[in-house]
mmCIF file of C-alpha atoms in Angstrom:
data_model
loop_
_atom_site.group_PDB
_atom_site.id
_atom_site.type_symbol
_atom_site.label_atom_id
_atom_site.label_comp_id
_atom_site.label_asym_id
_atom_site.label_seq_id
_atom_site.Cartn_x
_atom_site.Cartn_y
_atom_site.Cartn_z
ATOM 1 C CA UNK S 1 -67.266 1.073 -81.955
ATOM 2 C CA UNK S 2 -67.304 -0.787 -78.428
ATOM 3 C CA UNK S 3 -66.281 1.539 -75.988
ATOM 4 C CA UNK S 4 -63.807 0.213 -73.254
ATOM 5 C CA UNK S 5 -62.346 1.457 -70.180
ATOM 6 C CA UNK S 6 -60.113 0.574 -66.878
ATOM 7 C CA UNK S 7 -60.353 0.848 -63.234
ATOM 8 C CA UNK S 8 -57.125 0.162 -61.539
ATOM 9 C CA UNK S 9 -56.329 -0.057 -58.140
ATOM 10 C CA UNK S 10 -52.668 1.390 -56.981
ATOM 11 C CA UNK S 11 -50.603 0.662 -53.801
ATOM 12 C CA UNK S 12 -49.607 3.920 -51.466
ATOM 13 C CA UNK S 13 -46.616 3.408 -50.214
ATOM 14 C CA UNK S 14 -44.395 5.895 -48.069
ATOM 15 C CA UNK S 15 -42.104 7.885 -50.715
ATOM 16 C CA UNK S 16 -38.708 7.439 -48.514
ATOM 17 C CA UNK S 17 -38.883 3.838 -47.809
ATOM 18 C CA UNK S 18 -41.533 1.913 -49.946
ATOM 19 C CA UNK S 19 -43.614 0.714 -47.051
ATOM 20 C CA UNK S 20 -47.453 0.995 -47.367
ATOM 21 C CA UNK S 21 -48.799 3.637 -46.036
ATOM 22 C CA UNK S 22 -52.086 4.338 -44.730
ATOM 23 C CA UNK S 23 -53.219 8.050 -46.642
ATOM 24 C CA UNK S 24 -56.043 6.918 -48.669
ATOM 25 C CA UNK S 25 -58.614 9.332 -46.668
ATOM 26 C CA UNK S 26 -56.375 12.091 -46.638
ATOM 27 C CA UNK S 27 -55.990 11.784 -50.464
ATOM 28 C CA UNK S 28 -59.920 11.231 -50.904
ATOM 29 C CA UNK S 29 -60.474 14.441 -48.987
ATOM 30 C CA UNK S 30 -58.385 16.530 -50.540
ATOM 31 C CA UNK S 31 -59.077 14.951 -54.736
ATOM 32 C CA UNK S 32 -62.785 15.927 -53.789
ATOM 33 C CA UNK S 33 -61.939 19.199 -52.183
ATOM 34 C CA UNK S 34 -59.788 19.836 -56.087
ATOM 35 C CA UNK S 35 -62.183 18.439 -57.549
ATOM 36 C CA UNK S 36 -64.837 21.447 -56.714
ATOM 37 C CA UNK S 37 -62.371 23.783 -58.240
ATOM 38 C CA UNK S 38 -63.500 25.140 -61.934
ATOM 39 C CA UNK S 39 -60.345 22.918 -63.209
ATOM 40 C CA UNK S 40 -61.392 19.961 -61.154
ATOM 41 C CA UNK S 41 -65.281 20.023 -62.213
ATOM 42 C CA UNK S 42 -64.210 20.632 -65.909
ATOM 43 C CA UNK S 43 -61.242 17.364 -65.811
ATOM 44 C CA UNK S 44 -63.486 15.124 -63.873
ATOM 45 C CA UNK S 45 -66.565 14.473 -66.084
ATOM 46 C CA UNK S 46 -64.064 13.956 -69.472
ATOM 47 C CA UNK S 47 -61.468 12.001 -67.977
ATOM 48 C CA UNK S 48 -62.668 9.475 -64.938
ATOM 49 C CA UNK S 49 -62.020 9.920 -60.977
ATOM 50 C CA UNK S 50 -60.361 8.871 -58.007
ATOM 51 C CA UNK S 51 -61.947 6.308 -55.657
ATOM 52 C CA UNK S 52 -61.282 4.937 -52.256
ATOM 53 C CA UNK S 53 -60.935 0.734 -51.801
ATOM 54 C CA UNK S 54 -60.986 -1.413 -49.072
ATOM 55 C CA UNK S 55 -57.827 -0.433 -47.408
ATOM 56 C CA UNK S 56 -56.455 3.105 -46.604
ATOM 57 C CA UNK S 57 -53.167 1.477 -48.297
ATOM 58 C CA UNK S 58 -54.899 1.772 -51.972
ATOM 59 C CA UNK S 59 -56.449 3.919 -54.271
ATOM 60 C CA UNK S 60 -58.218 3.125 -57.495
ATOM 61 C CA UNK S 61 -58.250 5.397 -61.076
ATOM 62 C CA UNK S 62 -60.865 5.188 -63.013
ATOM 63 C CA UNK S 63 -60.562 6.056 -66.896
ATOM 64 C CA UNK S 64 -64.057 7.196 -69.056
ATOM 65 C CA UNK S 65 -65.326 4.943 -71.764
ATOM 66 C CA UNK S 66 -62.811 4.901 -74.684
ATOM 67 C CA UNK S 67 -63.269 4.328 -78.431
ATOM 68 C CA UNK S 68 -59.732 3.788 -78.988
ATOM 69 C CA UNK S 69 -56.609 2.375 -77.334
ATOM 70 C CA UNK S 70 -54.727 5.225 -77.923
ATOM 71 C CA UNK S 71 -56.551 7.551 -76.115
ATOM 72 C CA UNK S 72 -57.198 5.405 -73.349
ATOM 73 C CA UNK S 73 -53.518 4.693 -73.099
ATOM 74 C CA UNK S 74 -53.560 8.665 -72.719
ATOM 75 C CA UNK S 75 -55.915 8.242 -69.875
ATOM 76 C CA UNK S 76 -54.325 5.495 -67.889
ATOM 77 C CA UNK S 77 -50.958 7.638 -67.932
ATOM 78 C CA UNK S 78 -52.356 10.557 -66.529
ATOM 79 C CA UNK S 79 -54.164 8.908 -63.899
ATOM 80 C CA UNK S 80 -51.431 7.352 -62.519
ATOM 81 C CA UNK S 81 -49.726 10.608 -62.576
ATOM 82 C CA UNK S 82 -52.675 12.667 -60.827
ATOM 83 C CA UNK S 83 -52.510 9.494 -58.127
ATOM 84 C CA UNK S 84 -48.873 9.813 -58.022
ATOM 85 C CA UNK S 85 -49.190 13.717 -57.373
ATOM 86 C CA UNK S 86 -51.623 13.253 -54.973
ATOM 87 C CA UNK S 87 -49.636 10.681 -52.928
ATOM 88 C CA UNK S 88 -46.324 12.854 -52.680
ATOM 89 C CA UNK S 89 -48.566 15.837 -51.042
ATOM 90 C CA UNK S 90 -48.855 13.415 -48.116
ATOM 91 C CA UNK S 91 -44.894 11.927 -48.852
ATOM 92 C CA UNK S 92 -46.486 9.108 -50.396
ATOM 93 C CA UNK S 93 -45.873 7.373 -54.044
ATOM 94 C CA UNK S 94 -48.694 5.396 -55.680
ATOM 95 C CA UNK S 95 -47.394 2.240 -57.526
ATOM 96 C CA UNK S 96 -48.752 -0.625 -59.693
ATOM 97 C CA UNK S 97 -47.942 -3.511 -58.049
ATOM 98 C CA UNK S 98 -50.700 -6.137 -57.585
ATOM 99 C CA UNK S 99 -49.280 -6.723 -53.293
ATOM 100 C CA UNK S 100 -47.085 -5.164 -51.274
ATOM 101 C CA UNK S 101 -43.965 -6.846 -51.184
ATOM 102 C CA UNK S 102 -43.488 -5.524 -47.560
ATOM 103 C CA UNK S 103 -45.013 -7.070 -44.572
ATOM 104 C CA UNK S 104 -48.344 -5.039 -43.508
ATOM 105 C CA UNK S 105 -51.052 -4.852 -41.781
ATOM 106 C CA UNK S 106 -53.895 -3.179 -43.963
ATOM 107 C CA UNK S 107 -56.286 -0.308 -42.272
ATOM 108 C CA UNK S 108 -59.573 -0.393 -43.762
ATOM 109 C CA UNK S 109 -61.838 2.282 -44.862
ATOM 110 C CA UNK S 110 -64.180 3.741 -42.504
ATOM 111 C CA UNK S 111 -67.520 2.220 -44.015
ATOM 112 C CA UNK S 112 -70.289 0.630 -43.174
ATOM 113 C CA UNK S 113 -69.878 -1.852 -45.705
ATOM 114 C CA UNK S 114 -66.123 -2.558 -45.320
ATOM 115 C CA UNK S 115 -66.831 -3.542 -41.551
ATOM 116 C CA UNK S 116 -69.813 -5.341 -42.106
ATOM 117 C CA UNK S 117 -67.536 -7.454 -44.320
ATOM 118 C CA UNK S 118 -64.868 -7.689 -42.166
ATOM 119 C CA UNK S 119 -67.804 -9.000 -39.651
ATOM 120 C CA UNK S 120 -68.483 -11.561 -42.140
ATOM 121 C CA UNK S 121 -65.365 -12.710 -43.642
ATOM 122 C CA UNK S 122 -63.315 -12.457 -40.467
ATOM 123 C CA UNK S 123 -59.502 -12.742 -41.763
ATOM 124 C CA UNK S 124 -60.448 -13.216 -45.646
ATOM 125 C CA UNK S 125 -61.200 -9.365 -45.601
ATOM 126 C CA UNK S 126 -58.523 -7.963 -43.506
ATOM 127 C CA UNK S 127 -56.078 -8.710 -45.244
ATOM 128 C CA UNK S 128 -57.051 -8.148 -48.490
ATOM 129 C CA UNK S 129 -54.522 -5.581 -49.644
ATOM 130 C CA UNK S 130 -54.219 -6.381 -53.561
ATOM 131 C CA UNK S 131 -54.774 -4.222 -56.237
ATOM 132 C CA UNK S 132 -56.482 -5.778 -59.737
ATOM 133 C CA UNK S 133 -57.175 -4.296 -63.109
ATOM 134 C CA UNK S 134 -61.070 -3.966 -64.488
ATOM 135 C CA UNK S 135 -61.882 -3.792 -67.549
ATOM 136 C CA UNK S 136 -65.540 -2.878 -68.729
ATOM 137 C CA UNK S 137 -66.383 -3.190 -72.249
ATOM 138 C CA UNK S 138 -69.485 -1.801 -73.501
ATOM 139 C CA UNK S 139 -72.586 -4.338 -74.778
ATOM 140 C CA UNK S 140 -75.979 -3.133 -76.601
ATOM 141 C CA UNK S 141 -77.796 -5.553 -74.234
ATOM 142 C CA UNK S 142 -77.547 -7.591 -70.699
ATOM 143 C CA UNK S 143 -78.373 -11.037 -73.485
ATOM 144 C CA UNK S 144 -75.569 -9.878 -75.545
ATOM 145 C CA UNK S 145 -73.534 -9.197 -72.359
ATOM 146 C CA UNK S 146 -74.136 -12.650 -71.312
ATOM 147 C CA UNK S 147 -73.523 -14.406 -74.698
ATOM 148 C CA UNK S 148 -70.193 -12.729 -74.008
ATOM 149 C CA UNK S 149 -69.450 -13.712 -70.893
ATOM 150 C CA UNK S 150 -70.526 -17.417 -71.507
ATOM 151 C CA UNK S 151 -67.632 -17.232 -74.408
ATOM 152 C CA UNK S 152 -64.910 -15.882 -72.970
ATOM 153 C CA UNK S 153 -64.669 -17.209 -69.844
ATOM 154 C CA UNK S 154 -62.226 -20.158 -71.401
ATOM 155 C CA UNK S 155 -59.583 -17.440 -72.126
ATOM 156 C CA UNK S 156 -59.780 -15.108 -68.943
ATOM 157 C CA UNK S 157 -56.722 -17.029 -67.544
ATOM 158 C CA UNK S 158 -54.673 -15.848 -70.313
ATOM 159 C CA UNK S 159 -55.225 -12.707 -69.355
ATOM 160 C CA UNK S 160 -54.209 -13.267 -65.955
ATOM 161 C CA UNK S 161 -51.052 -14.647 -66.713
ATOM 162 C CA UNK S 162 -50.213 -11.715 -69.324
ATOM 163 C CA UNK S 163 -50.864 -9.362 -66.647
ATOM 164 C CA UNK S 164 -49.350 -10.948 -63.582
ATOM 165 C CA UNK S 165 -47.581 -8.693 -61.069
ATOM 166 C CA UNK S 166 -47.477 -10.033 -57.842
ATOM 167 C CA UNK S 167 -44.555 -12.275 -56.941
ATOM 168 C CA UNK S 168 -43.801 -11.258 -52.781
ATOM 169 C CA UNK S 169 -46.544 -11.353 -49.887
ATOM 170 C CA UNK S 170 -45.550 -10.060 -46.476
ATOM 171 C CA UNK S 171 -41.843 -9.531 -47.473
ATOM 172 C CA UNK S 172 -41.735 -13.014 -49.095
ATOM 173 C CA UNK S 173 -41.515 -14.644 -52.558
ATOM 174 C CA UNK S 174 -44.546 -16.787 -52.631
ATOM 175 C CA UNK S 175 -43.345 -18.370 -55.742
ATOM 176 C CA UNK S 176 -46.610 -17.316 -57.960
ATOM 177 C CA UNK S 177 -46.629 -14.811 -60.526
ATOM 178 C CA UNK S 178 -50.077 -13.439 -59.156
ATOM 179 C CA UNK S 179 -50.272 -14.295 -55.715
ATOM 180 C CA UNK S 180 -53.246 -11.148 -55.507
ATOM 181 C CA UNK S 181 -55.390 -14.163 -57.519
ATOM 182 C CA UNK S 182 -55.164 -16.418 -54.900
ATOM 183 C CA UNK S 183 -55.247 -14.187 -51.660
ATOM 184 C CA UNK S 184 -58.775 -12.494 -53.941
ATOM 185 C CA UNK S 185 -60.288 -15.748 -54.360
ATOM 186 C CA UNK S 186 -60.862 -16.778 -50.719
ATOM 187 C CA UNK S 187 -63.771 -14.668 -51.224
ATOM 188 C CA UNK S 188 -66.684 -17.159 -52.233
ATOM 189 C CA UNK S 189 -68.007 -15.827 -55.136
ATOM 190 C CA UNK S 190 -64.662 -15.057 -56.851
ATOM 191 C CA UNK S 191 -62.997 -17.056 -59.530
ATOM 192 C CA UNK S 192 -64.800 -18.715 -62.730
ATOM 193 C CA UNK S 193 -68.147 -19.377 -63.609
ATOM 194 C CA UNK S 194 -70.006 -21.786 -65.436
ATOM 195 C CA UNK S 195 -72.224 -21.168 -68.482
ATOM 196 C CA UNK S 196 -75.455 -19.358 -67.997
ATOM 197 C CA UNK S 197 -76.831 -19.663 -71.354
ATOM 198 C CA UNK S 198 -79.967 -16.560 -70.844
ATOM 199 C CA UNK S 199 -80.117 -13.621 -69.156
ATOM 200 C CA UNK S 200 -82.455 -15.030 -66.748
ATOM 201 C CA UNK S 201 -80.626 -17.425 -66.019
ATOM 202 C CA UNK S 202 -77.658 -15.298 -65.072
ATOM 203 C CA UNK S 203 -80.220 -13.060 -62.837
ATOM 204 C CA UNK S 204 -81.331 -15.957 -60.899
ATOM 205 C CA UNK S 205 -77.646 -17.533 -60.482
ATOM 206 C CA UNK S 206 -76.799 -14.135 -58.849
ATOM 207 C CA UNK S 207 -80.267 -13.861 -56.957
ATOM 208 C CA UNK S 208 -79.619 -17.558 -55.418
ATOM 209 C CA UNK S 209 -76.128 -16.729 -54.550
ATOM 210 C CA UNK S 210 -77.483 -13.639 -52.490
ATOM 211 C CA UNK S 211 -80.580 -15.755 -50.698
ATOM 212 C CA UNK S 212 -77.705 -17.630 -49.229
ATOM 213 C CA UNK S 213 -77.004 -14.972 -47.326
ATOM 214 C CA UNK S 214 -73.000 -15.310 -47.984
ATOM 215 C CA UNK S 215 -72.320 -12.253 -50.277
ATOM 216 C CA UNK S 216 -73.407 -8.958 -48.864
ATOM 217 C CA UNK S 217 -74.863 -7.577 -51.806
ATOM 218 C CA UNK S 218 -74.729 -7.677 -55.510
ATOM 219 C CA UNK S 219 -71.545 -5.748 -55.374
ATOM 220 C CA UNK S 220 -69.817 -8.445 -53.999
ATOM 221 C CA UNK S 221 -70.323 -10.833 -56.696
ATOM 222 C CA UNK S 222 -66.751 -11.445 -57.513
ATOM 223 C CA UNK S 223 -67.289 -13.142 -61.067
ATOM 224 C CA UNK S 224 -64.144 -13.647 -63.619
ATOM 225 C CA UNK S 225 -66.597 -11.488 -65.912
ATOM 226 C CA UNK S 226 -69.715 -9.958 -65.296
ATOM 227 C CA UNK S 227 -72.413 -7.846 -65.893
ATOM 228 C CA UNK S 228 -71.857 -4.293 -64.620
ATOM 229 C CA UNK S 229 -74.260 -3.193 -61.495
ATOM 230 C CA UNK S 230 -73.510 -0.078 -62.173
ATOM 231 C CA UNK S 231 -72.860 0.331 -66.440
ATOM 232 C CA UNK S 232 -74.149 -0.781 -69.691
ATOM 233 C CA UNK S 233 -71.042 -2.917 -69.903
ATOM 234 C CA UNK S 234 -69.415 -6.564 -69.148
ATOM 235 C CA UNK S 235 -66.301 -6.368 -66.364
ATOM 236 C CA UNK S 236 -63.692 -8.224 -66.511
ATOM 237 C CA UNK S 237 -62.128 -8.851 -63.370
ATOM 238 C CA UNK S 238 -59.572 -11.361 -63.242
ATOM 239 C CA UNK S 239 -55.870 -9.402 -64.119
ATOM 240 C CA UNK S 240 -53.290 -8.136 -61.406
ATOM 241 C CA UNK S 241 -52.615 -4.251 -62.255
ATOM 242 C CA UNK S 242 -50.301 -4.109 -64.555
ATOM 243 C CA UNK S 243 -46.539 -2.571 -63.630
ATOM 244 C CA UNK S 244 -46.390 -0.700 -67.105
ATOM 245 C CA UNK S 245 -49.421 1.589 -68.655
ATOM 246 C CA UNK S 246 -48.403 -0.033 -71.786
ATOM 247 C CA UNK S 247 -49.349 -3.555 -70.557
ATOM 248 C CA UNK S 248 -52.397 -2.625 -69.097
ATOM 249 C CA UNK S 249 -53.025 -0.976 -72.935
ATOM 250 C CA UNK S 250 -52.730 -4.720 -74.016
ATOM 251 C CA UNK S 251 -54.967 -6.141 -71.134
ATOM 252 C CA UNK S 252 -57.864 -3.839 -72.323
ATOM 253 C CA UNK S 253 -57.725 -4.199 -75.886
ATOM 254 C CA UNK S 254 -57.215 -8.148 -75.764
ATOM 255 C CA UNK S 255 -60.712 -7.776 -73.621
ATOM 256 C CA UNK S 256 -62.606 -5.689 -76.291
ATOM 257 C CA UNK S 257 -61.375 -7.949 -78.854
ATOM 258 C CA UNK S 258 -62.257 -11.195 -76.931
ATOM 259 C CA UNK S 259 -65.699 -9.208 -76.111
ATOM 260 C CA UNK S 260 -66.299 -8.476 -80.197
ATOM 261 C CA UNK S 261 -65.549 -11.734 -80.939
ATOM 262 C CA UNK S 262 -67.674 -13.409 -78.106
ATOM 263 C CA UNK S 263 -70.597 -11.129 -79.136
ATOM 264 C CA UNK S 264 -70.074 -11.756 -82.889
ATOM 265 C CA UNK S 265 -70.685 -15.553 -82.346
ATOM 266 C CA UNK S 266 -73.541 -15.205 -80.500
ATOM 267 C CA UNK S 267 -75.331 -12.990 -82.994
ATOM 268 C CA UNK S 268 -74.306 -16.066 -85.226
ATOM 269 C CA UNK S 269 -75.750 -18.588 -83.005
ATOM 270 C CA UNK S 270 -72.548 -20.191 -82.155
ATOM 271 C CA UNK S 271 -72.410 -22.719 -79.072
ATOM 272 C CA UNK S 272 -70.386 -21.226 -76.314
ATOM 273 C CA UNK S 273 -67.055 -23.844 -75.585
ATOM 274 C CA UNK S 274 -67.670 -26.448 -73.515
ATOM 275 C CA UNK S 275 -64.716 -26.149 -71.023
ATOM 276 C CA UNK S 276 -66.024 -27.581 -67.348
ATOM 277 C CA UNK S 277 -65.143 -24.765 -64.968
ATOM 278 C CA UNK S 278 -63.195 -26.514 -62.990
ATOM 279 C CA UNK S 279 -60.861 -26.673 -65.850
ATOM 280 C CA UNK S 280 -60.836 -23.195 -66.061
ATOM 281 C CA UNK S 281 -60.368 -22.944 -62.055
ATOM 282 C CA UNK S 282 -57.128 -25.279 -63.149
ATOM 283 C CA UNK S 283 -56.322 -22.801 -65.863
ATOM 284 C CA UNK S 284 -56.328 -19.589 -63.341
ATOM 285 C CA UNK S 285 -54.071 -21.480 -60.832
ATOM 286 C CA UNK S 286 -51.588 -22.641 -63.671
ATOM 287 C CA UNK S 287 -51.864 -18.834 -64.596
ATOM 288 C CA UNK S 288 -51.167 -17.416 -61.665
ATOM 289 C CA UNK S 289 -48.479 -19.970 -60.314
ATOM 290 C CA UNK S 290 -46.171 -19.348 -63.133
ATOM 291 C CA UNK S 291 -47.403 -16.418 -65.539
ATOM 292 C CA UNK S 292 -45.730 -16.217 -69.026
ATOM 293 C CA UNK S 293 -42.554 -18.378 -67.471
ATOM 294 C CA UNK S 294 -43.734 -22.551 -68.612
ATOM 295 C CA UNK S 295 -46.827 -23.803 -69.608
ATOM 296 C CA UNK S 296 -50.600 -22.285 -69.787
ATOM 297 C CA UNK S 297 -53.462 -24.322 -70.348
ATOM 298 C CA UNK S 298 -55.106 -24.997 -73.678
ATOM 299 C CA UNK S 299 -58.430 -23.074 -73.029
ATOM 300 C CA UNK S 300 -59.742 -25.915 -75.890
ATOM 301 C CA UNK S 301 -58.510 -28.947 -74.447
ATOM 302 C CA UNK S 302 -57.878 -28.267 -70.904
ATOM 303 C CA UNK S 303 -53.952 -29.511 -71.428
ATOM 304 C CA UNK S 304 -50.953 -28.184 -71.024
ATOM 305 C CA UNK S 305 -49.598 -26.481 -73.923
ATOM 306 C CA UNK S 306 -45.831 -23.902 -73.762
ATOM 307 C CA UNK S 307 -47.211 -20.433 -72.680
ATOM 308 C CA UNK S 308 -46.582 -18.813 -75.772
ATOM 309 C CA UNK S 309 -48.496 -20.786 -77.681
ATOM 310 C CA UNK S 310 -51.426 -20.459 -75.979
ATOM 311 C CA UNK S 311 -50.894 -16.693 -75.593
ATOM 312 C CA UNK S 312 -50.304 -17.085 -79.714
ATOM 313 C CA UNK S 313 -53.721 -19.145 -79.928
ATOM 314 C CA UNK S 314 -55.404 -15.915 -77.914
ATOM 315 C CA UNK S 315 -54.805 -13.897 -80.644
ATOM 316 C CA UNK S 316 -55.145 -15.525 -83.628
ATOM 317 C CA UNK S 317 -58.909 -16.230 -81.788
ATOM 318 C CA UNK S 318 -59.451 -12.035 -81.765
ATOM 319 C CA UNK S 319 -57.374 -11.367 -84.859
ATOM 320 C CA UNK S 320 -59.601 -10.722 -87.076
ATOM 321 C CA UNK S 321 -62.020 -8.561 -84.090
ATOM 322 C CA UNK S 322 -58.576 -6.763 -83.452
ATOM 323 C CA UNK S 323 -57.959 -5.396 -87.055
ATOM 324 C CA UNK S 324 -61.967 -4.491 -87.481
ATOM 325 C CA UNK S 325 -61.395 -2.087 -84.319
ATOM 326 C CA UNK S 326 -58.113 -1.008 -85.336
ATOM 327 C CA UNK S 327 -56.144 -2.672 -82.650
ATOM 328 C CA UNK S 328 -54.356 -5.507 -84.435
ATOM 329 C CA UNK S 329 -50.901 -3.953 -84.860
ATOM 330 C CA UNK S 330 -50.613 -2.275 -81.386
ATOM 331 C CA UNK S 331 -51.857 -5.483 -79.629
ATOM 332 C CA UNK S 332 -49.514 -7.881 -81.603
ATOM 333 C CA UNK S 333 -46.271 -5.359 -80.862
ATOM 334 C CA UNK S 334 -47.880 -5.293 -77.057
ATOM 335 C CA UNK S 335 -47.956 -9.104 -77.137
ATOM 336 C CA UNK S 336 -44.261 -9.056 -78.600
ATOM 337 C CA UNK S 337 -42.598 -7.210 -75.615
ATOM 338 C CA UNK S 338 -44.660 -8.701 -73.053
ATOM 339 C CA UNK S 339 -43.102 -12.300 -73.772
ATOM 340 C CA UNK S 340 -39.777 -10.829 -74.688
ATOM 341 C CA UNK S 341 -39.474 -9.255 -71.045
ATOM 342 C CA UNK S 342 -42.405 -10.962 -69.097
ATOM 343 C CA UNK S 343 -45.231 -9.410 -66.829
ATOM 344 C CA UNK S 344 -44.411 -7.226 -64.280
ATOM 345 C CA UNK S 345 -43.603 -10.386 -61.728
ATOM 346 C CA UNK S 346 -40.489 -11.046 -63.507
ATOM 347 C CA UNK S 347 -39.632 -7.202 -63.715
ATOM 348 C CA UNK S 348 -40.296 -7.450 -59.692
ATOM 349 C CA UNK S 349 -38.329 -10.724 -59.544
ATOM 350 C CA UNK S 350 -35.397 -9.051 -61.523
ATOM 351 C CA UNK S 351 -34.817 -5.783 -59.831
ATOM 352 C CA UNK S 352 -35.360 -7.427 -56.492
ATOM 353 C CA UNK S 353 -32.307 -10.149 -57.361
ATOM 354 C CA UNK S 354 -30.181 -6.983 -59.254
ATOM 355 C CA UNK S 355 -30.317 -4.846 -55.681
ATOM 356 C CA UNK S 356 -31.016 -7.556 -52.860
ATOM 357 C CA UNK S 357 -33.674 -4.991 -51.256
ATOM 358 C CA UNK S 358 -37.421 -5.305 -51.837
ATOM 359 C CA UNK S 359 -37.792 -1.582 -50.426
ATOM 360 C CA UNK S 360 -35.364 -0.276 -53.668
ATOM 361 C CA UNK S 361 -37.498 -2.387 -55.943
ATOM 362 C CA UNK S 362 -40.604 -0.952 -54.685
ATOM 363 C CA UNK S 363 -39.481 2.395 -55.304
ATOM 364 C CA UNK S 364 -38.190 1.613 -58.567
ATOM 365 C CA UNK S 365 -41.366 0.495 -59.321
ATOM 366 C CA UNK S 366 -42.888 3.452 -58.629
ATOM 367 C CA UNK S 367 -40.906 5.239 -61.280
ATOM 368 C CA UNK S 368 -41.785 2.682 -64.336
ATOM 369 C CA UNK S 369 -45.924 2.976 -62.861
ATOM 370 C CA UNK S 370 -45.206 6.741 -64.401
ATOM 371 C CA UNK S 371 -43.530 5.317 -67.758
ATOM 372 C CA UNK S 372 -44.390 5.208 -70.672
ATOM 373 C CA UNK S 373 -44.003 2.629 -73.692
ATOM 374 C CA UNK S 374 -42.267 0.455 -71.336
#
């Protein structure tokens, strides 16, 4: 059984008023000072951690390696709790929305590595204040891992759209579903990638990109999907967090399905699709423009097809992957209420239009990140 897990980053905002708030250290501190506690060093090894990001206005959760959905759906809920809990002991909420719908202006982390960025990148970094859902699935093998990776990169926009959750940008509709995707991929090695066909090829596509002297390190390859620097698993990179657990349930298992299926055909010896990546590059901007509201691109043909048909073609392409893991029903029910209601941009869109004030909506938001079944 393919184990899979998430890491999802979560927006701190101030508890009274919804605006970001700048606690991440504080929270760090004290998590680490719990977590050398007898209850803290017996929860932390079972069930994931607590990380610091790139801004103080974020925090990311981190589930452990899951063999099933349920129990990772158990996970994800009590992580955002513990991050919720943690954020109200400095009068802070923690919330899963992909931007802040409020104007900011993001503090980083005091790190090395965050300013050497910010040296590098200039603008690109400091304001990068989104929060994005990983997935890592588990591979026997960096070739398998890249057999993968080659075959689902033609459906990662999909998965974007399903999981889309960031409408506003400095206390403005942008009019995307996932403006996080674009303000993420002004970094250069973000977005799609083409085929690699080998492992070694894949090791010297990343070793070239780092001779240039552009990306700071290996941890800054921004892929769609890669292989993990830092697990026996291939990350997927390219959703918003979701708004409800249950969604981000879905993301995950679609991803461990698409990675069972990818791997399956390349045990079989089946070609990888064709699709040029800058048709997937379209793909991810039609994706995050309009989410599950219009059209999606056919990750066959490249067209333009009514979103829920290619959300329907998604599935019936890890159908069969889904019921051999156990997944099938939850992930077809998931799929059901996410195009009934929409990804969390239209929930945003919604309560923002039902109360006229982006601050309630934010805070409302921070209620449903604690839901669950949604």
């Amino acid at each position: 059984m393919r184990t899979v897990g998430v890491e999802e980053e979560l927006l701190l905002v101030e508890q009274q008023t919804g605006a970001p708030t700048a606690i991440a250290e504080r929270l760090l501190q004290r998590w680490k000072s719990d977590a050398d506690t007898d209850r803290g060093a017996e929860k932390r090894p079972f069930a994931g951690a607590i990380e610091g990001e790139l801004q103080q206005q974020q925090i990311e959760v981190e589930s452990a390696p899951c063999t099933s959905l349920a129990d990772l759906a158990h996970q994800i809920q009590d992580w955002r709790r513990q991050a919720d809990q943690l954020a109200r002991t400095s009068a802070g909420r923690a919330v899963a929305i992909a931007t802040s719908p409020l104007a900011v202006s993001p503090q980083m982390m005091p790190s090395t590595r965050y300013q050497a960025m910010a040296e590098r990148f200039g603008l690109t970094t400091v304001e990068q204040l989104t929060c994005g859902c990983h997935v890592h699935v588990g591979v026997d093998s960096p070739e398998e891992g890249v057999g993968v990776i080659d075959r689902i990169r033609i459906w990662l926009p999909v998965l974007l759209a399903l999981s889309a959750n960031s409408p506003f940008w400095q206390a403005r509709d942008t009019g995307y579903a996932s403006y996080r995707s674009q303000a993420w991929r002004r970094f250069p090695t973000a977005g799609p990638t083409g085929r690699f066909g080998t492992v070694s090829a894949y090791r010297a596509r990343v070793a070239a990109l780092l001779a240039s002297d552009v990306p700071l390190d290996e941890g800054m390859i921004y892929f769609d999907a890669r292989l993990s620097h830092r697990y026996p698993t291939v990350e997927v990179r390219v959703a918003d967090v979701c708004l409800d657990a249950a969604d981000t349930v879905v993301v995950a298992g679609l991803v461990r399905a698409l990675v069972e299926t990818a791997a399956r055909g390349w045990a079989a010896g089946e070609p990888a699709p064709e699709l040029p990546t800058e048709l997937i590059r379209m793909a991810s901007w039609r994706a995050s423009r309009s989410g599950l509201e219009g059209r999606l691109l056919d990750p066959y043909s490249g067209r333009p097809k009514p979103a829920a048909e290619v959300v329907d073609s998604l599935f019936d392409h890890v159908r069969t992957a889904a019921a051999d893991l156990g997944d099938e029903d939850r992930l077809q029910l998931g799929l059901e209420r996410l195009r009934a209601r929409g990804p969390g941009a239209s929930w945003q869109r919604a309560a923002y239009a039902k109360s006229g004030s982006l601050r309630k909506m934010i805070l409302e938001a921070a209620d449903r990140t604690l839901q669950e079944g949604c």
